[in-house]
Amino acid sequence: MASSVLIVFWLISSVAIVLAAVLTTFKAHLPQGFQDLLFYGKIRGKRSKWSVVQLIEVPKRWFTYFYVIGTLVNGAAFVLVVRAYLNHHTLPAFFGQALEIITSTKEVSTDALAASLLIGMMFVQNFRRFLECVAVSVYSKSTMNLIHFMLGVVLYSTFSLAVLSEAPPFSADANIVLRPQLNHVCGVALFAWASFHHHQAHVAFAELRKNKKGEVVNYEHAIPHGGWFEYVSCPHYFMEILIYLAFVIVGGLYHKTLLSIFFFVFSNQLVAGYLTHSWYKQNFRAYPAKRKAVLPFIF
């Protein structure tokens, strides 16, 4: 099984992100509405005038909400899928119907254990990010438009369906209790390693706005140092890419829907990292010259 709907959606979204990056070259000449639609936060900068896009803007701290959605959806999906593969429990009608709607071809490119692991890993990712948003991150009053927010909602709420679109059917032949394969072990190990460093990057960002007592004292941007920040401006984006690469590895490298999601995340993080890196260099004269944007020693 495979989902051409999701594959096309994520590929189109990837192309749109790359086009947005190209348009940054002409940012100063773009109408304010286009700038508000394409950029947010420090990259957008100060507005020259009001635009209708501001009517659909939400606070950046709303990131918390799509991690809540992802935690609930993928947590429930993980339980349902494991029960279905282990005990052959029937999936709820709405879940089975949703899977049928997005599945366009009968193609199995991964195994039952990998499918279960992937949904469980996304649950862990969403829950960790939710905790970071609540207990670690320090958000300013900056905003983003609803389209950016909804992309996150779509990604996390459809991830389990994307995985299952190319997973074995829930039958006696699909036994989840199989010996873990090398790709399972390598993928989970990479996921754990990247998740740890992803967390460390967010802690470092938060500490830039806190004093030694842990109290928030400002909402200004500063140059972070230490760890992977010595190599790239955006180690959190680099680690996000590795987390989704881990998903692809666990899935067995041939899961087309997962590959389209990875391509979207890769494009999004690379573009966001490049824009952030450029902003740092423009706003800090003493910014470390050897740092790359996202990929150490490369870009």
C-alpha positions in Angstrom: 0.0 0.0 0.0 1.1 3.6 -0.6 -0.5 7.0 -0.2 -0.2 9.1 -3.3 -2.3 11.8 -1.6 0.3 12.3 1.1 3.3 11.8 -1.2 2.0 14.5 -3.6 1.1 16.8 -0.7 4.5 16.6 0.9 6.4 17.0 -2.4 4.3 20.1 -3.3 5.0 21.5 0.1 8.7 20.9 -0.3 8.7 22.7 -3.7 6.8 25.6 -2.1 9.4 25.9 0.6 12.3 26.0 -1.9 10.4 28.7 -3.9 10.0 30.7 -0.7 13.7 30.5 -0.2 14.3 31.8 -3.7 11.9 34.7 -3.0 13.9 35.8 0.0 16.3 37.3 -2.6 13.6 39.7 -3.5 12.2 40.1 0.1 12.6 43.9 0.2 10.5 44.2 -3.0 7.7 41.8 -2.0 4.4 43.2 -0.7 3.9 43.0 3.0 1.2 40.3 2.6 3.6 38.0 0.8 6.3 38.5 3.4 3.8 37.7 6.2 2.7 34.6 4.3 6.2 33.2 3.7 8.2 34.3 6.8 7.7 34.6 10.5 9.6 35.6 13.6 13.0 37.2 13.3 13.3 36.2 9.6 10.2 38.3 8.7 11.6 41.3 10.7 9.7 44.5 11.4 6.6 45.1 9.3 6.4 48.2 7.1 2.6 48.1 7.0 -0.5 46.0 8.0 -1.6 43.1 5.8 -4.6 40.9 5.7 -2.4 37.8 6.5 -2.2 39.2 10.0 -5.8 38.1 10.5 -4.7 34.5 10.4 -1.6 34.8 12.5 -1.1 32.9 15.8 1.6 33.1 18.5 4.7 31.0 17.9 4.1 29.4 21.3 1.2 27.6 19.6 3.8 25.1 18.6 2.8 23.5 21.8 -0.6 22.7 20.5 0.4 20.6 17.5 2.7 18.6 19.7 -0.3 18.0 22.0 -2.2 16.8 18.9 0.7 14.6 17.8 1.1 13.1 21.2 -2.6 12.2 21.5 -3.0 10.9 17.9 0.3 8.9 17.7 -0.1 7.6 21.2 -3.5 6.3 20.5 -2.4 4.9 17.1 0.5 3.1 18.7 -1.8 1.3 21.1 -4.3 0.4 18.4 -1.6 -0.8 15.9 0.3 -2.9 18.4 -3.0 -4.5 19.6 -4.0 -5.2 16.0 -0.7 -6.8 15.1 -0.2 -8.7 18.3 -3.8 -9.8 19.1 -5.5 -9.1 15.7 -7.9 -6.7 17.3 -10.0 -4.8 14.8 -9.2 -1.2 14.3 -11.9 1.4 15.0 -14.0 2.0 11.9 -13.0 5.6 11.5 -9.3 4.7 11.6 -9.7 1.9 9.0 -11.7 4.3 6.8 -9.1 7.0 7.0 -6.4 4.5 6.0 -8.5 3.4 3.1 -9.1 6.9 1.9 -5.4 7.9 1.8 -4.2 4.5 0.5 -4.0 4.4 -3.3 -2.0 1.3 -4.2 -1.4 -2.0 -2.5 2.3 -1.9 -1.8 4.1 -3.2 1.2 7.6 -1.7 1.7 8.1 -2.3 5.5 7.3 -4.8 8.2 4.9 -4.9 11.1 7.6 -4.3 13.7 9.0 -1.3 11.9 5.5 0.2 11.5 4.9 -0.2 15.2 8.3 1.2 16.1 7.9 4.2 13.8 4.5 5.3 15.3 6.0 4.8 18.8 9.0 6.9 18.0 6.9 9.7 16.7 4.8 9.5 19.9 8.1 9.9 21.9 9.2 12.8 19.6 5.9 14.6 20.0 5.7 14.1 23.8 9.3 15.2 24.3 8.8 18.4 22.2 5.6 19.1 24.1 7.5 18.9 27.4 10.2 21.2 26.0 7.7 23.7 24.9 6.1 23.8 28.3 9.1 23.5 30.6 12.2 24.6 28.6 11.6 26.9 25.7 11.2 30.7 26.2 8.9 32.2 23.5 8.8 35.8 22.7 5.6 37.5 21.4 6.4 36.8 17.7 3.8 35.2 15.5 3.4 32.8 12.5 0.6 32.5 10.1 -2.0 29.7 10.3 -0.6 27.9 7.3 2.8 27.2 9.0 0.9 26.0 12.1 -1.4 23.7 10.0 1.5 22.1 8.3 2.7 20.8 11.6 -0.8 19.6 12.5 -1.1 17.7 9.2 2.4 16.2 9.6 1.8 14.8 13.1 -1.8 13.9 12.8 -1.3 11.9 9.6 2.0 10.3 10.4 0.6 7.0 11.6 -1.6 6.7 8.5 1.5 7.5 6.3 3.4 4.7 8.0 0.5 2.2 7.7 -0.1 3.0 4.1 2.9 0.8 3.2 2.8 -1.6 6.1 1.5 -5.2 6.1 -2.2 -5.7 6.6 -3.4 -6.6 10.1 -3.7 -10.4 9.7 -2.3 -13.5 11.2 0.6 -13.4 8.8 1.8 -10.0 10.0 3.6 -11.0 13.2 5.0 -8.1 15.2 7.1 -10.4 17.4 9.9 -10.8 14.9 13.6 -10.6 15.5 14.7 -6.9 15.2 16.6 -6.3 12.0 19.8 -4.2 11.6 17.9 -1.3 10.2 15.6 -1.3 13.2 18.5 -1.1 15.7 20.5 1.5 13.7 17.4 3.7 13.2 16.4 3.6 16.9 20.0 4.3 17.9 20.2 7.3 15.6 16.8 8.5 16.8 17.9 8.4 20.4 21.2 10.1 19.8 19.7 12.9 17.6 16.8 13.4 20.1 19.3 14.0 22.9 21.3 16.6 21.0 18.0 18.1 19.7 17.0 18.6 23.3 20.4 20.1 24.3 20.1 22.7 21.5 16.7 23.8 22.8 18.0 24.0 26.4 20.9 26.2 25.1 18.5 28.5 23.3 16.4 28.9 26.5 19.4 29.6 28.7 20.3 32.6 26.5 17.1 34.3 27.9 17.5 33.2 31.5 19.8 34.2 34.4 21.7 31.8 36.6 18.5 31.3 38.7 16.6 30.1 35.7 14.5 33.2 35.6 13.6 34.7 32.2 15.3 38.1 31.9 14.9 39.0 28.2 13.5 37.9 24.9 16.5 39.1 22.8 18.5 36.9 20.4 22.1 36.1 21.2 24.9 33.9 19.9 24.8 30.4 21.3 28.0 28.5 22.0 29.1 25.0 22.9 28.2 21.6 21.5 27.1 21.4 17.9 26.7 25.2 17.9 30.4 25.3 17.3 29.8 23.7 13.9 26.4 25.0 12.7 24.0 27.9 13.5 21.0 25.5 13.8 21.9 22.2 15.3 18.2 21.7 16.2 17.4 21.7 12.5 20.3 19.3 11.8 19.1 16.9 14.5 15.5 17.2 13.2 16.8 16.0 9.9 18.6 13.1 11.5 15.5 12.1 13.5 13.5 11.8 10.3 16.4 10.0 8.6 16.1 7.6 11.5 12.5 7.1 10.6 13.4 6.2 7.0 16.1 3.8 8.2 13.7 2.0 10.5 11.2 1.8 7.7 13.7 0.0 5.5 14.7 2.8 3.1 12.0 2.0 0.5 8.9 3.4 2.2 7.8 6.0 -0.4 5.5 8.0 1.8 8.1 8.2 4.6 10.7 9.3 2.0 8.3 12.2 0.9 8.0 13.3 4.5 11.7 13.2 4.9 12.2 15.3 1.8 9.7 17.8 3.2 11.5 18.0 6.5 14.9 18.1 4.9 13.9 21.0 2.6 12.1 22.9 5.4 15.0 22.6 7.9 17.6 23.4 5.3 15.8 26.6 4.1 14.9 27.7 7.7 18.5 27.1 8.7 19.9 29.1 5.8 17.6 32.0 6.6 18.5 31.9 10.3 22.2 31.6 9.5 22.0 34.6 7.2 20.1 36.6 9.8 22.7 35.9 12.5 25.5 37.0 10.2 23.7 40.2 9.3 22.9 41.1 12.9 26.1 40.0 14.7 29.4 41.4 13.5 31.4 39.0 15.6 29.5 35.9 14.5 31.8 32.9 14.1 32.9 32.7 10.5 33.5 29.0 10.5 30.0 28.0 11.4 27.8 26.5 8.7 24.0 26.9 8.6 22.7 23.3 9.2 25.0 20.6 7.9 28.4 20.5 9.6 31.3 21.3 7.2 28.9 21.3 4.2 26.1 23.9 4.3 
